[in-house]
XYZ file of C-alpha atoms in Angstrom:
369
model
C 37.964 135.065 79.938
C 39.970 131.847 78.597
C 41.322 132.161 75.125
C 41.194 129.617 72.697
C 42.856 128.871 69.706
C 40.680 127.118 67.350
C 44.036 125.512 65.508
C 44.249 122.866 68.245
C 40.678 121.567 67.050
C 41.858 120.969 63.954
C 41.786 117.529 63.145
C 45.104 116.639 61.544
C 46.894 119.669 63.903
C 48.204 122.882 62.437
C 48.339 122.056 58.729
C 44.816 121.270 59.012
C 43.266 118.175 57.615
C 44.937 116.568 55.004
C 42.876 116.509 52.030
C 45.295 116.818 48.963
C 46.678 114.175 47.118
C 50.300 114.042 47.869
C 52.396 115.887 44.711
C 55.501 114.081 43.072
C 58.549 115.878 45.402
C 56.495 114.797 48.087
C 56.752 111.487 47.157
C 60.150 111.501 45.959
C 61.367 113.033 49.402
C 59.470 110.009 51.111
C 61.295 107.048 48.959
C 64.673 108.620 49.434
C 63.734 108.657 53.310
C 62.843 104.798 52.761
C 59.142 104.964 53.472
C 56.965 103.318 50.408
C 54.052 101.417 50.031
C 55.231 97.611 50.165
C 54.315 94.576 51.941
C 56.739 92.279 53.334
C 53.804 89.512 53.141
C 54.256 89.637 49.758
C 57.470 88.284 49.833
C 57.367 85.917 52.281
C 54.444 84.377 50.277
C 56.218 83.691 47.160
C 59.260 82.586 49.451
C 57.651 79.873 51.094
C 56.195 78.967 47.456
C 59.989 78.540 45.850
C 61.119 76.637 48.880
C 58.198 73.845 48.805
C 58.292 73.421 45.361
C 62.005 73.272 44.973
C 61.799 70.856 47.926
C 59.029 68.578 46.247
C 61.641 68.414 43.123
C 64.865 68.172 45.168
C 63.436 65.617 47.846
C 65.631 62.833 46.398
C 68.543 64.849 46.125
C 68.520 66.016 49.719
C 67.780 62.940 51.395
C 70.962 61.690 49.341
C 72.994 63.817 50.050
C 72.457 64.164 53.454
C 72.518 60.742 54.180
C 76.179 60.540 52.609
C 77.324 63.469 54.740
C 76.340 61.838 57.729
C 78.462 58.124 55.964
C 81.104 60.131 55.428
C 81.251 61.839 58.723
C 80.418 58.248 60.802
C 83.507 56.709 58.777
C 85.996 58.617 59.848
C 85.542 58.514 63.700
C 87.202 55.415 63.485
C 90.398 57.275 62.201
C 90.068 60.155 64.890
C 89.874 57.882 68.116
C 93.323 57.385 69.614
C 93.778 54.287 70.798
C 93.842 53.040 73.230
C 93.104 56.012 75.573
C 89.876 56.386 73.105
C 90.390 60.234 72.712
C 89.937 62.503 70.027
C 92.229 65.747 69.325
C 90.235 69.178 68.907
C 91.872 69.937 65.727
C 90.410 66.921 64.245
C 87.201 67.444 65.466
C 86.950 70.874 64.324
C 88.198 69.597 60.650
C 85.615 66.973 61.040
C 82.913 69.834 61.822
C 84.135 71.957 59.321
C 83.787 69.176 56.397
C 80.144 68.379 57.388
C 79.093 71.826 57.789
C 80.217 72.821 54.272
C 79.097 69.973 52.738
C 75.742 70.430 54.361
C 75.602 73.943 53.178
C 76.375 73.054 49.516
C 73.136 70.777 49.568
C 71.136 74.023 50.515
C 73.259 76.622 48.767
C 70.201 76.698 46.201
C 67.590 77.515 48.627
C 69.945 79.777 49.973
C 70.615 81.554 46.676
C 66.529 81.371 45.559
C 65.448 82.943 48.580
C 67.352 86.020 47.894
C 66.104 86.179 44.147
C 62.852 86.064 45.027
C 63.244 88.537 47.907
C 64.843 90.715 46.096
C 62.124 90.652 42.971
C 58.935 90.336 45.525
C 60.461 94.153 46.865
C 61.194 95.293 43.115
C 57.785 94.303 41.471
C 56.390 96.599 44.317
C 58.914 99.781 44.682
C 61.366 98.844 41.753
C 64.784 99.684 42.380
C 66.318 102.544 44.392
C 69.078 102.438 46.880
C 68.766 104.520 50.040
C 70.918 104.042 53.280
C 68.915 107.007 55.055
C 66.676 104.725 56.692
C 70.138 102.575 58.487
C 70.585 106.014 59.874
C 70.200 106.577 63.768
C 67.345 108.712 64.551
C 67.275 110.139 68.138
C 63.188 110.106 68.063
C 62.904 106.555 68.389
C 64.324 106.478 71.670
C 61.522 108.947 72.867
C 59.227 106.452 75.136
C 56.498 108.334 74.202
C 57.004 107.759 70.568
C 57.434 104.087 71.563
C 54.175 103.784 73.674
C 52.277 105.235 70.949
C 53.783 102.699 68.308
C 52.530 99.948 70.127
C 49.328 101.438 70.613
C 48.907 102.361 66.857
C 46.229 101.263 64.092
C 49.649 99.646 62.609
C 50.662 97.722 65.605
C 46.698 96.158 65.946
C 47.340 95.233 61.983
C 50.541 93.558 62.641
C 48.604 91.704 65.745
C 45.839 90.911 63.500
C 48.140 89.142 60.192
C 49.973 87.374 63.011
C 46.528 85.856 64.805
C 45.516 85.225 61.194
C 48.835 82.764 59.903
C 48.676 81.231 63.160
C 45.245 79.907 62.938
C 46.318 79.268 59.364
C 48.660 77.699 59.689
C 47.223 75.311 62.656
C 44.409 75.089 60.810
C 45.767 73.715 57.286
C 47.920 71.123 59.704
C 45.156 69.612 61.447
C 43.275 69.646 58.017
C 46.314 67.772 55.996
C 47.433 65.470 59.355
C 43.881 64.390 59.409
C 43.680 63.155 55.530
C 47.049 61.484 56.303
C 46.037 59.977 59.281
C 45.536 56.149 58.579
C 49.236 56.967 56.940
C 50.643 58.186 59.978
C 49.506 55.496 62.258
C 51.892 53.050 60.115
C 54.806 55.423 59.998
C 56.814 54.633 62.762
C 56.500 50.586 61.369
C 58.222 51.590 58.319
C 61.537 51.336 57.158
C 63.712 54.436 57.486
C 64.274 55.860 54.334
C 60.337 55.111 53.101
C 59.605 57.043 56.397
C 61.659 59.417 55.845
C 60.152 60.083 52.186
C 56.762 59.716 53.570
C 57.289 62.462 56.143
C 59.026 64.441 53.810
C 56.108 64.141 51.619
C 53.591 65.338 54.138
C 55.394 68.163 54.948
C 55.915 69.413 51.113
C 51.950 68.973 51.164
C 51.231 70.862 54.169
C 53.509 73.862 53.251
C 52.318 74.440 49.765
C 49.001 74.218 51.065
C 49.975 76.721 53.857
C 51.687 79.223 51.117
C 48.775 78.960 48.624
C 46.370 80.369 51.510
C 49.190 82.332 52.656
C 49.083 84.219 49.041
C 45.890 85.541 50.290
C 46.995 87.256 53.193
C 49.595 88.919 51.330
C 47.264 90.122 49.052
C 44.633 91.661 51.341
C 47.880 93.602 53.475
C 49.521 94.595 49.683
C 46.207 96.718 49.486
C 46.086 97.626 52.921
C 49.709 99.176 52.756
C 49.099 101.042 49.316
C 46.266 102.822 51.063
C 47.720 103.377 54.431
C 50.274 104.842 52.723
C 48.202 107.343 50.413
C 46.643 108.429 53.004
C 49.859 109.100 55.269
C 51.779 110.547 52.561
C 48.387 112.936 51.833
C 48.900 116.859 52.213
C 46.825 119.959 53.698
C 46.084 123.142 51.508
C 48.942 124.744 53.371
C 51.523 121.905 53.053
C 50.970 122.346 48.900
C 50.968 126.031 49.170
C 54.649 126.089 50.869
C 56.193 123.100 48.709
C 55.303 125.251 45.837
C 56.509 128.480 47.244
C 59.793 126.102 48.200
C 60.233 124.848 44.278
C 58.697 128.077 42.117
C 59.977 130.853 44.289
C 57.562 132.813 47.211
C 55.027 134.530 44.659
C 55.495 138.177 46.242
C 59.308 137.953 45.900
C 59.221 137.085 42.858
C 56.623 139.955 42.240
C 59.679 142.240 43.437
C 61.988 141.056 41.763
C 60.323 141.223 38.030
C 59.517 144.933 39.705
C 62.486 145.639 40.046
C 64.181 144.508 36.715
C 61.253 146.338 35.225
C 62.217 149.700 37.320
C 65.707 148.721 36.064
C 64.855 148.399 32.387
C 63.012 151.396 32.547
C 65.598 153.760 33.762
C 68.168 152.286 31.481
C 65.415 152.679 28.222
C 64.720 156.437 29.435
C 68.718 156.844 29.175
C 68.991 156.230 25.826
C 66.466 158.227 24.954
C 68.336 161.571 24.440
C 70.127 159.506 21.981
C 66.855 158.783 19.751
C 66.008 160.714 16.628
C 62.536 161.131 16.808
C 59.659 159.574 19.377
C 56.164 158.136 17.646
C 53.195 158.842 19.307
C 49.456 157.628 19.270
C 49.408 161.062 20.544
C 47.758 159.542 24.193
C 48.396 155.977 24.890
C 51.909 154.604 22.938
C 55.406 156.375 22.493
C 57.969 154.993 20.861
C 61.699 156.004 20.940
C 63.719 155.221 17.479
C 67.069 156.129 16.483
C 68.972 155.248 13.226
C 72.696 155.433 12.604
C 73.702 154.143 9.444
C 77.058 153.634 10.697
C 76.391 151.193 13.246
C 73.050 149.472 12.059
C 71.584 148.285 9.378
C 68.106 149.508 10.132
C 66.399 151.660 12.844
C 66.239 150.345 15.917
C 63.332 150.569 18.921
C 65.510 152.186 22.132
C 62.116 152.752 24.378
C 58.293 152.494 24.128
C 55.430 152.590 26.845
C 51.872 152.895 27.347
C 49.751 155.185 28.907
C 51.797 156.444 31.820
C 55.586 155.518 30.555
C 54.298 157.064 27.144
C 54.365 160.637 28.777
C 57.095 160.011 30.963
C 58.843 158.962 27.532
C 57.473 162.205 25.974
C 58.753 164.319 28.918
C 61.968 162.957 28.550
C 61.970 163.777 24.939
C 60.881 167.371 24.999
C 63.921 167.838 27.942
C 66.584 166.647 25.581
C 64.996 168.433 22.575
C 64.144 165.035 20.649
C 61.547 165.646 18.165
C 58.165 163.885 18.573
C 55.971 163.218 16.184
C 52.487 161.740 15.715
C 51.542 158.535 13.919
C 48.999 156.269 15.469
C 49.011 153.152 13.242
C 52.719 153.131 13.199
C 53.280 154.083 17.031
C 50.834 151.398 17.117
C 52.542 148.981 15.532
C 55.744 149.125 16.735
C 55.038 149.297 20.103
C 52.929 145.471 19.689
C 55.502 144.156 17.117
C 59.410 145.084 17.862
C 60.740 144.887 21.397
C 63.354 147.536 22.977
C 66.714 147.003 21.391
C 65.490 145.219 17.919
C 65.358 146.639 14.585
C 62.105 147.431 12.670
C 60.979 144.832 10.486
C 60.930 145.269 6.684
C 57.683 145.825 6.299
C 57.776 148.944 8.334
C 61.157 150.601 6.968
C 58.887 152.652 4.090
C 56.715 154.427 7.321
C 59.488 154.863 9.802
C 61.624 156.038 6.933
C 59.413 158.761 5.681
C 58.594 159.811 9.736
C 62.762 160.023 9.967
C 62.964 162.446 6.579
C 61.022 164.577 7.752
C 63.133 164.652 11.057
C 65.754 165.217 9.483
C 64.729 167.708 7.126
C 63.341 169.841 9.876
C 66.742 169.755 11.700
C 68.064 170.630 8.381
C 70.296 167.074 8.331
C 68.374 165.996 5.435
């Protein structure tokens, strides 16, 4: 005889299969552990938009630049050389470095600087803003092989495979396409003179990128969807997954069932103490008691101490007839106390006339009257 536990059929393991839509906490606990539904495509497509176009606008300006960086730098070798060995100190070639390097990355400080605006709104429009460093933290799972084997066998890693195969042929695509407009153009290129080649390439390439980004858009769109369903449907729940977040934020249901229980247990035996020090007890005779006491001294009108139904109502009458407290029988009023003024509150107005008349004749039976 084999036994079998039917929990390893089930399809998404133990929890079962996960057919809830994921609940708010759920979410919350999965952006603060970094993992939200955003697509780095998206980014990268409106990157490579900036950069072309500010490169179609700031052509001149480059080419300028650069080519007085390179002036600068060729007129001043001359001044380095020490004659007549024809050598050239390191410190002066290092200060020579230096100078070109930081002019060089003043000219593309503003790509520089636009690339990280536009980074930084691509991820916002998507996730908005929330800072979390638990994802920079080292987790000792990702050095399990297995778990490595199986992410480069995943659905994910054939999508990744998939975008790439997709901007390559793109990409090789939309340059054979624009080289082969341009062709008659590029034939005579190398019989130019250098700066109207170098605007003519520079041209070309401004034309072959924005054509690349435009198409490039479209890929970003198709994996923006892709990654807001993938993750829905990682981030959905089983019936048991709900059941124990909610047991985790309300409270487990039974223990809570105690505890009320138990304040009610505790309210009871402090409401049956008190009642020794009631006056008189109103009854429907059967279903309601309830236990009022008056002391002119202390309050300004009677006051409830204990009531019950059913049950507590004879438990509240047996605890009446042991201390000698007088009961007496009034169904509308029992009635409406017990529905209208909770233990420890004074009577409203509109019942001091009835409880009034019940307590006279309390009192003139006890001869207190």
């Amino acid at each position: 005889m084999l036994e079998l536990n039917l929990q390893f059929f089930a399809k998404e393991g133990p929890g079962g299969e996960k057919t809830e839509e994921p609940t708010a906490k759920k979410l919350e606990d999965a952006r603060k552990e970094g993992q939200v539904a955003k697509s780095k495509e998206v980014a990268n497509a409106l990157m490579l938009i900036a950069l072309f176009l500010l490169l179609r606008f700031t052509a001149g300006y480059l080419q300028t630049g650069f080519l007085a960086t390179f002036d600068k730098a060729y007129d001043r070798i001359p001044e380095l050389v020490k004659m007549p060995m024809g050598l050239v100190e390191t410190r002066d070639l290092s200060r020579l470095v230096r100078d070109g390097m930081t002019s060089v990355l003043l000219l593309i400080a503003p790509f520089l600087i636009g690339g990280f605006i536009i980074s930084f709104l691509a991820d916002y429009i998507q996730i908005t803003w929330k800072v979390t460093a638990k994802p920079l933290q080292p987790k000792l799972n990702k050095l399990n092989p297995l778990s490595g084997i199986k992410r480069i066998f995943s659905v994910q890693s054939l999508v990744e495979l998939l975008k790439a195969i997709a901007k390559i042929v793109l990409i090789l695509y939309m340059a054979y396409a624009t080289l082969r407009d341009k062709y008659d153009v590029i034939t005579i290129l190398f019989h130019m003179p250098l700066m109207q080649g170098i605007g003519l390439s520079c041209q070309l390439a401004v034309d072959l990128g924005l054509r690349c980004a435009l198409f490039y858009v479209l890929i970003a769109a198709v994996d923006f969807i892709y990654q807001k369903r993938k993750f829905k449907k990682d981030q959905m729940m089983t019936k048991q997954e709900v059941k124990d977040e909610y047991k985790q934020a309300e409270g487990d249901p039974q223990i809570k069932g105690k505890i009320r229980q138990r304040m009610r247990e505790a309210s009871q035996r402090r409401m049956m103490q008190d009642i020794p020090s009631a006056d008189v007890v109103i009854t429907n005779p059967t279903h309601f008691a309830v236990a009022v006491r008056y002391d002119n001294s202390k309050e300004s009108a009677p006051v409830v101490l204990a009531k019950g139904e059913d049950y507590l109502a004879q438990k509240i009458k047996e605890a009446a007839k042991e201390h000698h407290v007088e009961i007496v029988e009034n169904k509308p009023l029992a009635r409406m106390l017990y529905h209208n003024v909770e233990i420890g509150e004074q009577i409203p107005p509109e019942l001091y006339e009835a409880v009034a008349e019940v307590l006279a004749m309390v009192y003139h039976m006890q001869g207190k009257l």
